[in-house]
Amino acid sequence: MSLFWIVISQLAAVETMSTSKKVITREEWEKKLNDVKIRKEDMNRLVMNFLVTEGYVEAAEKFRMESGTEPDIDLATITDRMAVKKAVQCGNVEDAIEKVNDLNPEILDTNPQLFFHLQQQRLIELIRNGKVEEALEFAQEELAPRGEENQSFLEELERTIALLAFEDVTNCPVGELLDISQRLKTASEVNAAILTSQSHEKDPKLPSLLKLLIWAQNQLDEKAAYPRINDLSTAVLEDPAI
Amino acid sequence: MVNNQDSGGCCIDLSQFGAGRGGDDIDMEDEEEVPRYLNTINSSGGFLMVSTDKLSVQYTNVNLHGHDVGVVQANCPAPVRRVVYYFEIFVKNAGAKGQIAIGFTTEQFKMRRQPGWEASSYGYHGDDGLLYRGQGKGEAFGPTFTSGDTIGGGINYASQELFFTKNGKLVGTVYKDVKGPLFPTVAVHSQNEEVNVNFGQQPFVFDIEAFALEERLKQQMMIEKISLPLHVSHWIVRSYLLHYGYQDTLNSFDMASKSTLPPIPVAQENGFNEQGEMYALGHRRILRQLIRSGDVDSAFGKLRDWYPQIVQNDTSTICFLLHSQKFIELVRAGELEQAVKYARAELAKFFGIKPLATLLQDCIALLAYEEPVKSSVGYLLDATQREVVADAVNAMVLSTNPNMKDSQNCLHSYLEKLLRQLTACCLERRSLNGDQGEAFHLHRVLQSGKGEK
């Protein structure tokens, strides 16, 4: 039996030797961290980019005053964009469509899928408000022609119309369409389309950098043992487990 | 690092605040040497002739056997600190037998053999379209090539592969098992073969930029799939605003967060711990605004009223920063006589302190110029210098918080710590990877970008 354990422990030793990682102590790592120069103005820009892309207009304006950072897009366009988003979130789709066209008529022209989703949302709102006749008319005149052009639109249309068949919509298989999450989804789509049309990235940079941090640490784990940040919300360095 | 132990042990290291001439970090990527021309010194001279501009090669002999190949390498190995490296050759004349090759070889390569015929070398050969990588026998790889063709060879550090192109189209890839520096290599082997080389001085036929972009996007797409804790970005931005005292922004931010759909709940509900950085928020905001507007006297006054312990020691770093900024403001206003008086009264005492020496010297130097803004010390007149002082004051005030568990927290916001960790990890990973690939540069990420995501 003891021979067995000797063999096991020797195998374990060989394992550790072949996968031996470079060990970086806390002190060494902190020195490397100290050598990194992060410019305050770059961090300000990152924060401003977040505020602007996520639509915090007032906060962006205040931040510009308090920090002297210039936003990368015109703040006025944010207000317009947020108005569209809000309209969809509240179910005022007709109003939203009007606003989008005021902002830039090309957005809906060049985005058939977005336009279909907005029309679909309009249909959902009509059904939600019990306007059955209007809903049917709308579906037949506005949505069916689009469905003919595109198979997936047709499927979506049929799913939406199915809502009418149920007395108790909260329990039917397509009930999720009436959920507020559906409105939020459409609102998000519109928001992204507007940002793209303004040649602005539709996502803020900060979350990507956080993901990059997680990825970089995972990659480095394969080759080294070093102090990690495991909790992004506290940014605390945790010592390597040696 | 100056030990400013008076108030809660918060150490202000001037370099941490980017104080100093040319705060720009040296872009390490630019330091690498890049191949520009052909190396005539180690080429198999006698078999070939390299043009005077060192960008063309011609086989002068009649070849007789396998050890009289005319091989020439670039003047230096391919740079590694990037996503891809690439160069092209144009076959001007395929000569008698079209035995042209393009590839990569190491420094020790025997210069009378085709690249790929020896170990630790790679060659894509025009006469048979095969790829040779260290064995006598080549592998099926791509089409043959001849006069009028443009062939490219490249190294993809992201995927650790070599790749070759013909007339703008990718031909194939092969795994790069040779570690260490690789020299772009060109070879000719039959009478009258002639080849031109392009190391980037001319535009490439192959769209290398699109190729590099594709590689970056592949990596980005993979990273995007990683999930983050809910609302963590929101929390980090909020902490940032709190840390630096941007009170108005913070209030707007909080209000807007409540009315978003779905509303973003207060920190505690998300499991995020508020570290008590609400401490002295109002004061810190006022101090920042005063310094940003150049009103150092008022800032000093407020500090004496509210946090006398910070400015108690008149030879502390924080006092130096404040006094030097006052001096800078006087110079900015053109009040040079007053500036001199102020320097004598308040700056002279700092002359013995080594860590402050450079900054002090730079400040005084402002007096020497008629147009200080245009001088080498002009950076002091930038708004960023005021920012440095404002951030230092902010850190000192935070350090007076009796509830502060970790004194180092007052120096850096969470965002800064995360970004440093990110930078350090990328650098270390690259260094352990033979220094290959791109590292992380916040500045570059911010520049990039319309459409590139």
XYZ file of C-alpha atoms in Angstrom:
695
model
C 0.000 0.000 0.000
C 2.769 2.431 0.860
C 4.392 1.814 -2.492
C 1.144 2.911 -4.044
C 1.264 6.222 -2.183
C 4.896 6.730 -3.092
C 4.034 6.348 -6.741
C 1.066 8.695 -6.411
C 3.057 11.405 -4.702
C 5.839 11.081 -7.252
C 3.353 11.433 -10.051
C 1.939 14.484 -8.343
C 5.413 15.945 -8.065
C 6.028 15.355 -11.748
C 2.662 17.023 -12.504
C 3.596 20.138 -10.606
C 7.001 20.231 -12.240
C 5.684 19.984 -15.756
C 2.961 22.550 -15.198
C 5.075 24.754 -12.975
C 4.012 28.314 -13.169
C 6.072 31.386 -12.610
C 5.378 32.629 -9.120
C 5.045 36.380 -8.729
C 4.976 37.629 -5.158
C 2.745 40.397 -3.936
C 5.671 42.743 -3.680
C 6.851 42.066 -7.211
C 3.353 42.402 -8.579
C 2.696 45.662 -6.783
C 5.851 47.049 -8.288
C 4.605 46.092 -11.747
C 1.287 47.738 -10.952
C 3.026 50.893 -9.807
C 4.921 51.087 -13.072
C 1.664 51.326 -14.988
C 0.648 54.888 -15.722
C -3.040 55.518 -16.143
C -3.890 59.057 -17.105
C -6.682 60.738 -15.216
C -8.002 62.280 -18.407
C -8.270 58.854 -20.016
C -10.292 57.581 -17.092
C -12.501 60.652 -17.314
C -13.066 59.920 -20.986
C -13.998 56.354 -20.189
C -16.560 57.534 -17.652
C -17.930 60.156 -20.017
C -18.216 57.515 -22.737
C -20.281 55.397 -20.326
C -22.592 58.238 -19.365
C -23.135 59.267 -22.957
C -23.720 55.805 -24.430
C -26.048 54.750 -21.636
C -27.992 57.981 -22.055
C -27.354 59.799 -18.774
C -27.665 63.234 -20.345
C -27.820 65.386 -17.253
C -25.056 63.483 -15.557
C -22.912 63.853 -18.679
C -23.544 67.590 -18.699
C -22.626 67.874 -15.023
C -19.560 65.729 -15.542
C -18.429 67.967 -18.341
C -18.648 70.924 -15.987
C -17.088 69.244 -12.996
C -14.246 67.529 -14.806
C -13.717 69.499 -17.978
C -14.087 66.355 -20.095
C -15.676 66.833 -23.479
C -18.305 64.259 -24.452
C -17.572 62.380 -27.654
C -20.989 63.112 -29.111
C -23.320 66.058 -29.028
C -25.330 65.874 -25.813
C -28.407 67.206 -27.579
C -28.603 64.039 -29.639
C -28.693 62.009 -26.448
C -31.835 63.735 -25.286
C -33.538 62.942 -28.564
C -32.384 59.372 -28.434
C -33.549 58.946 -24.852
C -36.969 60.355 -25.764
C -37.354 57.661 -28.413
C -36.231 54.969 -26.007
C -38.613 56.183 -23.323
C -41.533 56.309 -25.746
C -41.024 52.657 -26.661
C -40.567 51.673 -23.027
C -43.921 53.276 -22.238
C -45.644 51.622 -25.170
C -46.053 54.794 -27.284
C -44.668 53.208 -30.415
C -46.295 55.551 -32.922
C -44.749 58.490 -31.096
C -41.377 56.733 -31.073
C -41.471 56.067 -34.808
C -42.290 59.702 -35.471
C -39.376 60.834 -33.313
C -36.942 58.451 -34.986
C -37.927 59.752 -38.380
C -37.495 63.317 -37.153
C -34.017 62.457 -35.949
C -32.984 60.629 -39.081
C -35.437 59.159 -41.624
C -32.749 56.850 -42.932
C -32.594 54.835 -39.742
C -35.845 52.988 -40.310
C -35.344 52.892 -44.062
C -32.089 51.046 -43.723
C -33.223 48.833 -40.860
C -36.143 46.668 -41.970
C -35.805 44.376 -38.995
C -35.975 47.253 -36.542
C -38.963 48.715 -38.321
C -40.741 45.379 -38.237
C -40.076 45.008 -34.505
C -41.467 48.472 -33.879
C -44.595 47.655 -35.865
C -44.853 44.378 -34.017
C -44.674 46.276 -30.740
C -47.477 48.529 -31.949
C -49.585 45.466 -32.613
C -48.804 44.102 -29.163
C -49.916 47.382 -27.562
C -53.190 47.369 -29.537
C -53.904 43.844 -28.364
C -52.937 44.746 -24.805
C -55.485 47.556 -24.856
C -58.191 45.243 -26.126
C -58.552 46.995 -29.484
C -59.207 43.793 -31.376
C -60.594 45.220 -34.610
C -57.887 47.811 -34.913
C -55.277 45.170 -34.188
C -56.533 42.903 -36.950
C -56.691 45.736 -39.438
C -53.200 46.864 -38.524
C -51.816 43.354 -38.782
C -53.361 42.723 -42.168
C -52.469 46.043 -43.734
C -49.100 46.854 -42.267
C -47.494 43.687 -41.040
C -48.658 40.947 -43.356
C -47.010 42.521 -46.427
C -43.684 42.575 -44.552
C -44.235 38.993 -43.514
C -44.524 38.009 -47.132
C -41.074 39.369 -47.822
C -39.396 37.624 -44.945
C -40.006 34.221 -43.407
C -38.886 35.114 -39.891
C -41.086 38.236 -39.890
C -44.015 36.028 -40.866
C -43.346 33.694 -37.956
C -43.138 36.614 -35.547
C -46.363 38.035 -36.922
C -48.161 34.743 -36.457
C -46.863 34.454 -32.920
C -48.120 37.915 -32.098
C -51.549 37.432 -33.642
C -51.882 34.224 -31.596
C -52.323 36.470 -28.541
C -55.824 37.221 -29.737
C -56.823 33.586 -29.461
C -56.509 33.474 -25.690
C -58.879 34.759 -23.034
C -56.239 34.602 -20.365
C -53.209 36.075 -22.039
C -51.021 35.845 -18.975
C -51.014 32.104 -19.203
C -50.687 31.488 -22.893
C -47.558 30.243 -24.645
C -46.849 33.602 -26.266
C -47.715 35.600 -23.163
C -44.141 36.814 -22.846
C -44.784 39.209 -25.712
C -46.956 41.237 -23.372
C -44.223 41.409 -20.791
C -42.406 44.683 -20.277
C -39.189 42.906 -21.253
C -40.443 42.824 -24.811
C -40.768 46.597 -24.802
C -37.300 46.938 -23.315
C -35.880 44.686 -25.992
C -37.362 46.796 -28.742
C -36.273 49.994 -26.997
C -32.735 48.700 -26.796
C -32.764 47.847 -30.481
C -33.876 51.337 -31.390
C -31.261 52.866 -29.112
C -28.498 50.867 -30.756
C -29.683 51.737 -34.255
C -29.673 55.450 -33.459
C -26.202 55.299 -31.980
C -24.907 53.413 -34.994
C -26.466 55.915 -37.360
C -24.590 58.642 -35.500
C -21.368 56.702 -36.091
C -21.099 56.119 -32.409
C -20.409 52.754 -30.870
C -23.565 51.285 -29.494
C -21.962 49.904 -26.377
C -19.931 51.690 -23.730
C -16.277 50.718 -23.529
C -16.135 50.075 -19.810
C -17.894 46.676 -19.694
C -15.631 45.426 -22.488
C -12.587 46.431 -20.495
C -13.885 44.607 -17.443
C -14.422 41.501 -19.539
C -10.940 41.928 -20.940
C -9.592 42.005 -17.391
C -11.329 38.734 -16.530
C -10.026 37.171 -19.729
C -6.481 38.469 -19.262
C -6.334 37.106 -15.723
C -7.625 33.721 -16.864
C -5.021 33.640 -19.604
C -2.240 34.619 -17.235
C -3.381 31.959 -14.746
C -2.133 29.327 -17.190
C 1.418 30.567 -16.922
C 1.791 32.335 -13.591
C 0.627 32.531 -9.992
C 0.141 36.167 -9.060
C -2.207 38.374 -7.031
C -5.610 38.423 -8.701
C -8.590 40.695 -8.493
C -11.478 38.319 -8.013
C -14.128 40.823 -7.072
C -14.468 43.618 -9.613
C -16.600 45.700 -7.280
C -13.862 46.039 -4.668
C -10.779 45.731 -6.877
C -9.003 44.008 -4.009
C -5.848 42.060 -4.788
C -5.887 38.533 -3.476
C -2.610 36.792 -2.877
C -1.627 33.864 -5.059
C -2.377 30.487 -3.551
C 1.010 28.828 -3.481
C 8.123 58.036 -2.940
C 7.633 60.741 -0.373
C 6.266 59.507 2.879
C 3.610 61.915 3.898
C 2.740 60.373 7.175
C 1.014 63.307 8.824
C -2.501 62.428 7.948
C -3.480 58.815 8.246
C -0.430 57.523 6.442
C -1.556 58.339 2.956
C 1.518 58.466 0.802
C 1.557 60.790 -2.133
C 3.970 59.629 -4.744
C 4.346 62.358 -7.319
C 4.857 59.917 -10.144
C 1.532 58.298 -9.275
C -0.171 61.508 -10.161
C 1.529 61.736 -13.487
C 3.362 64.792 -12.340
C 6.446 65.389 -14.332
C 7.551 66.295 -17.753
C 6.028 64.373 -20.608
C 3.468 62.396 -18.695
C 2.985 60.337 -21.835
C 4.021 56.781 -21.314
C 6.523 55.683 -23.862
C 4.772 53.665 -26.475
C 6.771 50.488 -26.214
C 5.341 49.180 -29.417
C 7.252 51.778 -31.402
C 10.597 50.804 -29.973
C 10.887 47.605 -31.960
C 13.023 47.612 -35.068
C 11.183 46.819 -38.257
C 12.644 45.194 -41.406
C 13.283 47.866 -44.021
C 15.712 46.357 -46.536
C 17.669 43.263 -47.436
C 20.746 42.249 -45.537
C 23.635 42.161 -47.974
C 26.220 41.203 -45.417
C 25.114 37.673 -44.644
C 23.413 36.827 -47.909
C 24.840 34.083 -50.085
C 26.711 36.568 -52.174
C 28.355 35.165 -55.207
C 25.145 33.429 -56.166
C 23.012 36.475 -56.168
C 23.112 40.189 -56.602
C 21.226 42.631 -54.450
C 20.274 45.977 -55.923
C 21.684 49.198 -54.543
C 18.413 50.107 -52.895
C 18.582 46.708 -51.154
C 15.048 45.858 -52.153
C 15.674 43.635 -55.164
C 17.550 40.405 -55.673
C 18.691 38.610 -58.800
C 20.252 35.193 -59.333
C 23.410 35.738 -61.314
C 24.642 32.217 -61.849
C 23.548 29.028 -63.454
C 22.560 26.754 -60.601
C 24.149 23.357 -60.408
C 23.002 21.717 -57.173
C 21.026 22.195 -53.988
C 23.658 24.176 -52.136
C 23.946 27.193 -54.352
C 20.671 28.892 -53.548
C 20.767 32.653 -53.491
C 19.209 33.512 -50.136
C 18.816 36.860 -48.520
C 17.256 37.859 -45.215
C 15.830 41.175 -44.077
C 18.054 43.494 -42.072
C 16.350 42.529 -38.804
C 13.851 39.950 -37.573
C 10.097 40.490 -37.721
C 8.782 42.635 -34.846
C 6.674 40.697 -32.343
C 4.746 43.214 -30.288
C 1.800 43.333 -32.605
C -1.011 41.203 -33.942
C 0.550 40.389 -37.313
C 3.699 41.028 -39.300
C 3.677 40.939 -43.101
C 5.841 41.576 -46.156
C 5.547 40.900 -49.897
C 7.682 40.000 -52.890
C 6.995 40.678 -56.530
C 8.350 38.157 -59.002
C 9.830 40.297 -61.735
C 11.317 37.371 -63.600
C 10.845 33.678 -62.901
C 14.011 32.971 -64.830
C 14.908 29.559 -66.091
C 13.196 27.384 -63.509
C 11.019 29.650 -61.321
C 12.616 28.313 -58.139
C 11.752 31.308 -56.058
C 10.881 31.056 -52.395
C 9.514 33.325 -49.718
C 9.543 32.491 -46.042
C 11.060 32.971 -42.625
C 14.357 31.755 -41.223
C 16.330 32.088 -38.037
C 19.608 33.885 -37.594
C 21.610 30.664 -37.851
C 20.169 29.675 -41.228
C 22.556 28.208 -43.818
C 22.389 30.796 -46.491
C 22.926 28.447 -49.440
C 19.747 26.454 -48.978
C 16.136 27.223 -49.774
C 14.114 28.419 -46.775
C 12.295 25.373 -45.503
C 14.989 22.898 -46.512
C 16.693 23.254 -43.174
C 15.320 22.920 -39.664
C 13.803 26.002 -38.073
C 12.892 27.588 -41.367
C 9.785 27.978 -43.483
C 9.502 28.485 -47.222
C 6.690 28.683 -49.745
C 8.227 27.679 -53.069
C 7.081 29.039 -56.395
C 8.103 26.109 -58.586
C 5.992 23.471 -56.866
C 3.612 25.477 -54.646
C 4.678 23.409 -51.653
C 5.404 24.549 -48.150
C 8.722 23.412 -46.707
C 9.320 23.549 -43.009
C 12.479 21.819 -42.043
C 12.209 18.512 -43.829
C 13.512 17.728 -47.283
C 9.976 17.007 -48.458
C 7.449 19.774 -48.829
C 3.729 19.645 -48.085
C 0.937 20.525 -50.443
C 0.092 24.086 -49.642
C -0.969 26.319 -52.493
C -0.578 27.276 -56.119
C 2.750 27.730 -57.827
C 3.800 31.259 -58.625
C 5.786 32.870 -61.378
C 6.589 36.153 -63.153
C 4.106 38.904 -62.397
C 2.853 37.376 -59.150
C 2.936 39.120 -55.810
C 3.475 36.725 -52.938
C 3.188 37.702 -49.291
C 4.474 36.070 -46.149
C 3.314 36.856 -42.661
C 3.287 35.885 -39.017
C 0.008 35.882 -37.098
C 0.968 36.199 -33.427
C -2.590 35.826 -32.252
C -3.009 32.374 -33.736
C 0.712 31.489 -33.705
C 0.648 30.720 -37.403
C 2.576 31.707 -40.471
C 0.508 32.607 -43.493
C 1.135 33.236 -47.182
C -0.782 35.070 -49.854
C -0.797 35.189 -53.644
C -1.941 38.285 -55.499
C -3.990 39.528 -52.585
C -5.596 36.265 -51.607
C -4.779 34.119 -48.619
C -3.170 30.848 -49.731
C -2.798 28.999 -46.471
C -1.481 28.889 -42.929
C 0.893 26.707 -40.984
C 1.549 26.448 -37.286
C 4.580 28.339 -36.115
C 6.545 25.970 -33.917
C 9.799 27.842 -34.174
C 10.095 30.187 -31.203
C 12.422 33.111 -31.280
C 13.211 35.800 -33.841
C 12.341 35.029 -37.458
C 13.829 36.894 -40.406
C 11.749 37.566 -43.521
C 13.609 35.608 -46.212
C 13.678 35.557 -49.993
C 15.478 33.052 -52.209
C 16.246 32.670 -55.907
C 17.836 29.638 -57.498
C 17.866 29.638 -61.277
C 19.384 31.815 -63.905
C 17.878 35.285 -64.313
C 15.386 34.941 -61.500
C 14.636 38.408 -60.172
C 12.484 39.451 -57.243
C 11.479 42.797 -55.721
C 10.776 43.032 -52.008
C 8.299 45.287 -50.236
C 8.641 45.724 -46.476
C 5.766 48.137 -46.295
C 7.309 51.089 -48.078
C 4.705 50.526 -50.808
C 1.078 49.585 -50.204
C 0.547 45.854 -50.066
C -1.552 43.946 -52.564
C -3.061 41.895 -49.742
C -5.301 43.776 -47.345
C -3.228 43.176 -44.245
C -5.125 45.772 -42.209
C -8.393 43.919 -42.743
C -6.670 40.675 -41.806
C -5.312 42.132 -38.581
C -8.684 43.648 -37.800
C -10.335 40.268 -38.306
C -7.957 38.697 -35.808
C -8.656 41.410 -33.260
C -12.396 40.992 -33.769
C -12.149 37.226 -33.255
C -10.565 37.846 -29.891
C -13.042 40.580 -29.034
C -16.000 38.338 -29.873
C -14.658 35.669 -27.577
C -14.216 38.159 -24.786
C -17.676 39.661 -25.244
C -19.171 36.302 -24.298
C -17.793 36.631 -20.779
C -20.509 37.624 -18.360
C -20.168 40.333 -15.772
C -21.909 40.662 -12.400
C -25.106 42.637 -12.877
C -24.669 46.414 -12.795
C -20.981 46.240 -11.985
C -20.086 48.888 -14.578
C -22.690 51.174 -13.114
C -21.229 50.621 -9.656
C -17.678 51.282 -10.785
C -18.684 54.528 -12.478
C -20.541 55.562 -9.355
C -17.548 54.748 -7.169
C -15.369 56.799 -9.481
C -17.592 59.837 -9.143
C -17.667 59.368 -5.372
C -13.942 58.862 -5.074
C -12.964 62.010 -6.899
C -15.754 64.120 -5.451
C -17.817 64.808 -8.564
C -20.873 65.471 -6.439
C -23.214 67.107 -8.954
C -22.582 64.375 -11.487
C -23.151 61.757 -8.827
C -26.497 63.230 -7.845
C -27.703 63.385 -11.437
C -26.447 59.874 -11.983
C -28.274 58.499 -8.952
C -31.516 60.231 -9.870
C -31.406 59.016 -13.452
C -30.603 55.489 -12.320
C -33.761 55.380 -10.246
C -35.922 56.287 -13.213
C -34.358 53.964 -15.752
C -36.223 50.908 -16.788
C -35.613 48.597 -15.082
C -34.407 50.781 -12.187
C -30.887 50.158 -10.997
C -31.079 49.454 -7.287
C -28.926 50.974 -4.596
C -25.545 49.361 -4.060
C -26.279 47.324 -0.974
C -29.053 45.379 -2.663
C -26.637 44.283 -5.328
C -24.179 43.073 -2.810
C -21.761 45.895 -3.450
C -20.157 47.381 -0.426
C -20.039 51.086 -0.047
C -16.686 51.938 1.422
C -17.723 55.164 3.023
C -16.439 57.347 0.263
C -19.390 59.640 0.816
C -17.033 61.030 3.399
C -16.440 64.740 2.975
C -18.037 64.663 -0.471
C -19.192 68.262 -0.325
C -15.823 69.544 0.861
C -13.916 67.564 -1.723
C -16.134 68.903 -4.463
C -15.544 72.479 -3.405
C -11.805 71.991 -3.105
C -11.614 70.454 -6.563
C -13.572 73.282 -8.133
C -11.373 75.874 -6.449
C -8.173 74.290 -7.639
C -9.517 73.697 -11.142
C -10.298 77.371 -11.391
C -6.820 78.282 -10.219
C -7.864 79.732 -6.885
C -5.197 78.109 -4.744
C -5.449 80.694 -1.959
C -9.073 79.823 -1.274
C -8.257 76.128 -1.425
C -5.533 76.660 1.186
C -7.960 78.653 3.288
C -10.615 75.968 3.206
C -8.087 73.275 4.016
C -6.882 75.229 7.035
C -10.459 75.562 8.222
C -11.654 72.066 7.545
C -8.598 69.787 7.638
C -5.752 71.673 9.271
C -3.866 68.442 9.855
C -3.251 68.104 6.134
C -1.473 71.411 5.754
C 0.064 71.458 9.195
C 3.474 70.359 8.037
C 4.601 73.118 5.749
C 7.261 71.006 4.077
C 4.877 68.186 3.159
C 4.314 67.122 -0.434
C 0.769 68.391 -0.428
C 1.887 71.836 0.645
C 4.503 71.773 -2.050
C 1.928 70.891 -4.691
C -0.347 73.689 -3.554
C 2.415 76.285 -3.336
C 3.850 75.290 -6.687
C 0.429 75.540 -8.283
C -0.011 79.022 -6.801
C 3.325 79.935 -8.310
C 2.254 78.533 -11.678
C -0.963 80.563 -11.560
C 1.038 83.726 -10.936
C 3.232 82.976 -13.925
C 0.160 82.265 -16.019
C -1.246 85.658 -15.055
C 1.993 87.308 -16.044
C 2.681 88.491 -12.498
C 6.329 87.570 -12.635
C 7.532 89.844 -9.815
C 4.931 88.451 -7.503
C 5.838 84.970 -8.639
C 9.460 85.519 -7.692
C 8.456 86.878 -4.294
C 6.192 83.902 -3.750
C 8.913 81.474 -4.756
C 11.334 83.009 -2.297
C 8.774 82.943 0.470
C 7.158 79.574 -0.085
C 9.078 77.412 -2.536
C 12.643 77.940 -1.362
C 12.226 75.631 1.604
C 11.570 72.665 -0.655
C 14.942 72.805 -2.321
C 16.549 70.148 -0.223
C 13.863 67.520 -0.719
C 14.999 65.122 -3.390
C 11.753 63.649 -4.724
C 10.377 67.134 -5.317
C 13.500 68.423 -7.021
C 12.493 67.880 -10.661
C 9.072 69.392 -10.328
C 10.437 72.328 -8.360
C 13.109 72.951 -10.931
C 10.603 72.803 -13.769
C 8.378 75.316 -11.990
C 11.117 77.852 -11.445
C 12.240 77.336 -15.019
C 8.962 78.856 -16.171
C 10.438 82.233 -15.270
C 13.137 81.883 -17.889
C 10.828 82.028 -20.870
C 9.012 84.864 -22.527
C 6.392 82.393 -23.709
C 6.469 79.686 -21.079
C 3.575 77.843 -22.729
C 5.775 76.966 -25.668
C 8.729 75.873 -23.578
C 9.673 72.394 -22.484
C 8.148 73.118 -19.086
C 4.966 74.414 -20.690
C 3.146 71.300 -19.523
C 2.878 72.910 -16.091
C 0.529 75.495 -17.503
C -1.814 72.798 -18.760
C -5.132 72.113 -17.074
C -3.822 68.634 -16.313
C -1.409 70.054 -13.762
C -4.288 71.578 -11.836
C -5.924 68.173 -12.028
C -2.835 66.600 -10.456
C -3.040 68.977 -7.493
C -6.805 68.556 -7.182
C -6.443 64.763 -7.130
C -3.691 64.961 -4.514
C -5.804 67.186 -2.267
C -8.728 64.815 -2.754
C -6.595 61.866 -1.678
C -5.355 63.697 1.400
C -8.878 64.580 2.494
C -10.002 60.985 2.012
C -7.100 59.875 4.170
C -8.434 61.844 7.133
C -11.450 59.552 7.282
C -11.288 57.778 10.664
C -13.209 54.836 9.196
C -10.718 54.298 6.428
C -9.555 50.714 6.672
C -6.919 50.755 4.010
C -4.966 53.956 3.577
C -3.994 53.036 0.069
C -7.640 53.278 -0.965
C -7.479 57.035 -0.829
C -5.033 57.183 -3.679
C -6.727 55.107 -6.326
C -10.300 54.647 -7.426
C -11.543 51.123 -8.155
C -11.531 51.948 -11.820
C -7.879 52.881 -11.701
C -6.959 49.710 -9.835
C -8.840 47.585 -12.336
C -7.180 49.308 -15.280
C -3.733 48.877 -13.761
C -4.375 45.208 -13.135
C -5.565 44.839 -16.715
C -2.474 46.525 -18.111
C -0.099 44.578 -15.892
C -1.737 41.237 -16.693
C -1.595 41.855 -20.428
C 2.037 42.881 -20.246
C 3.010 39.898 -18.123
C 1.090 37.494 -20.332
C 2.791 38.889 -23.406
C 6.187 38.722 -21.784
C 5.666 35.064 -20.856
C 4.595 34.462 -24.430
C 7.874 35.409 -26.038
C 6.816 39.034 -25.999
C 4.448 38.383 -28.889
C 1.210 40.181 -29.566
C -0.393 43.425 -28.548
C -0.575 44.672 -25.002
C -3.291 46.823 -23.516
C -3.168 50.591 -23.853
C -6.085 52.518 -22.436
C -5.232 55.503 -24.547
C -5.366 53.465 -27.747
C -8.692 51.914 -26.796
C -10.135 55.377 -26.343
C -8.817 56.620 -29.683
C -10.200 53.658 -31.588
C -13.365 53.512 -32.623
C -16.024 54.644 -34.668
C -17.292 51.414 -36.083
C -14.355 49.406 -34.864
C -15.884 47.260 -32.168
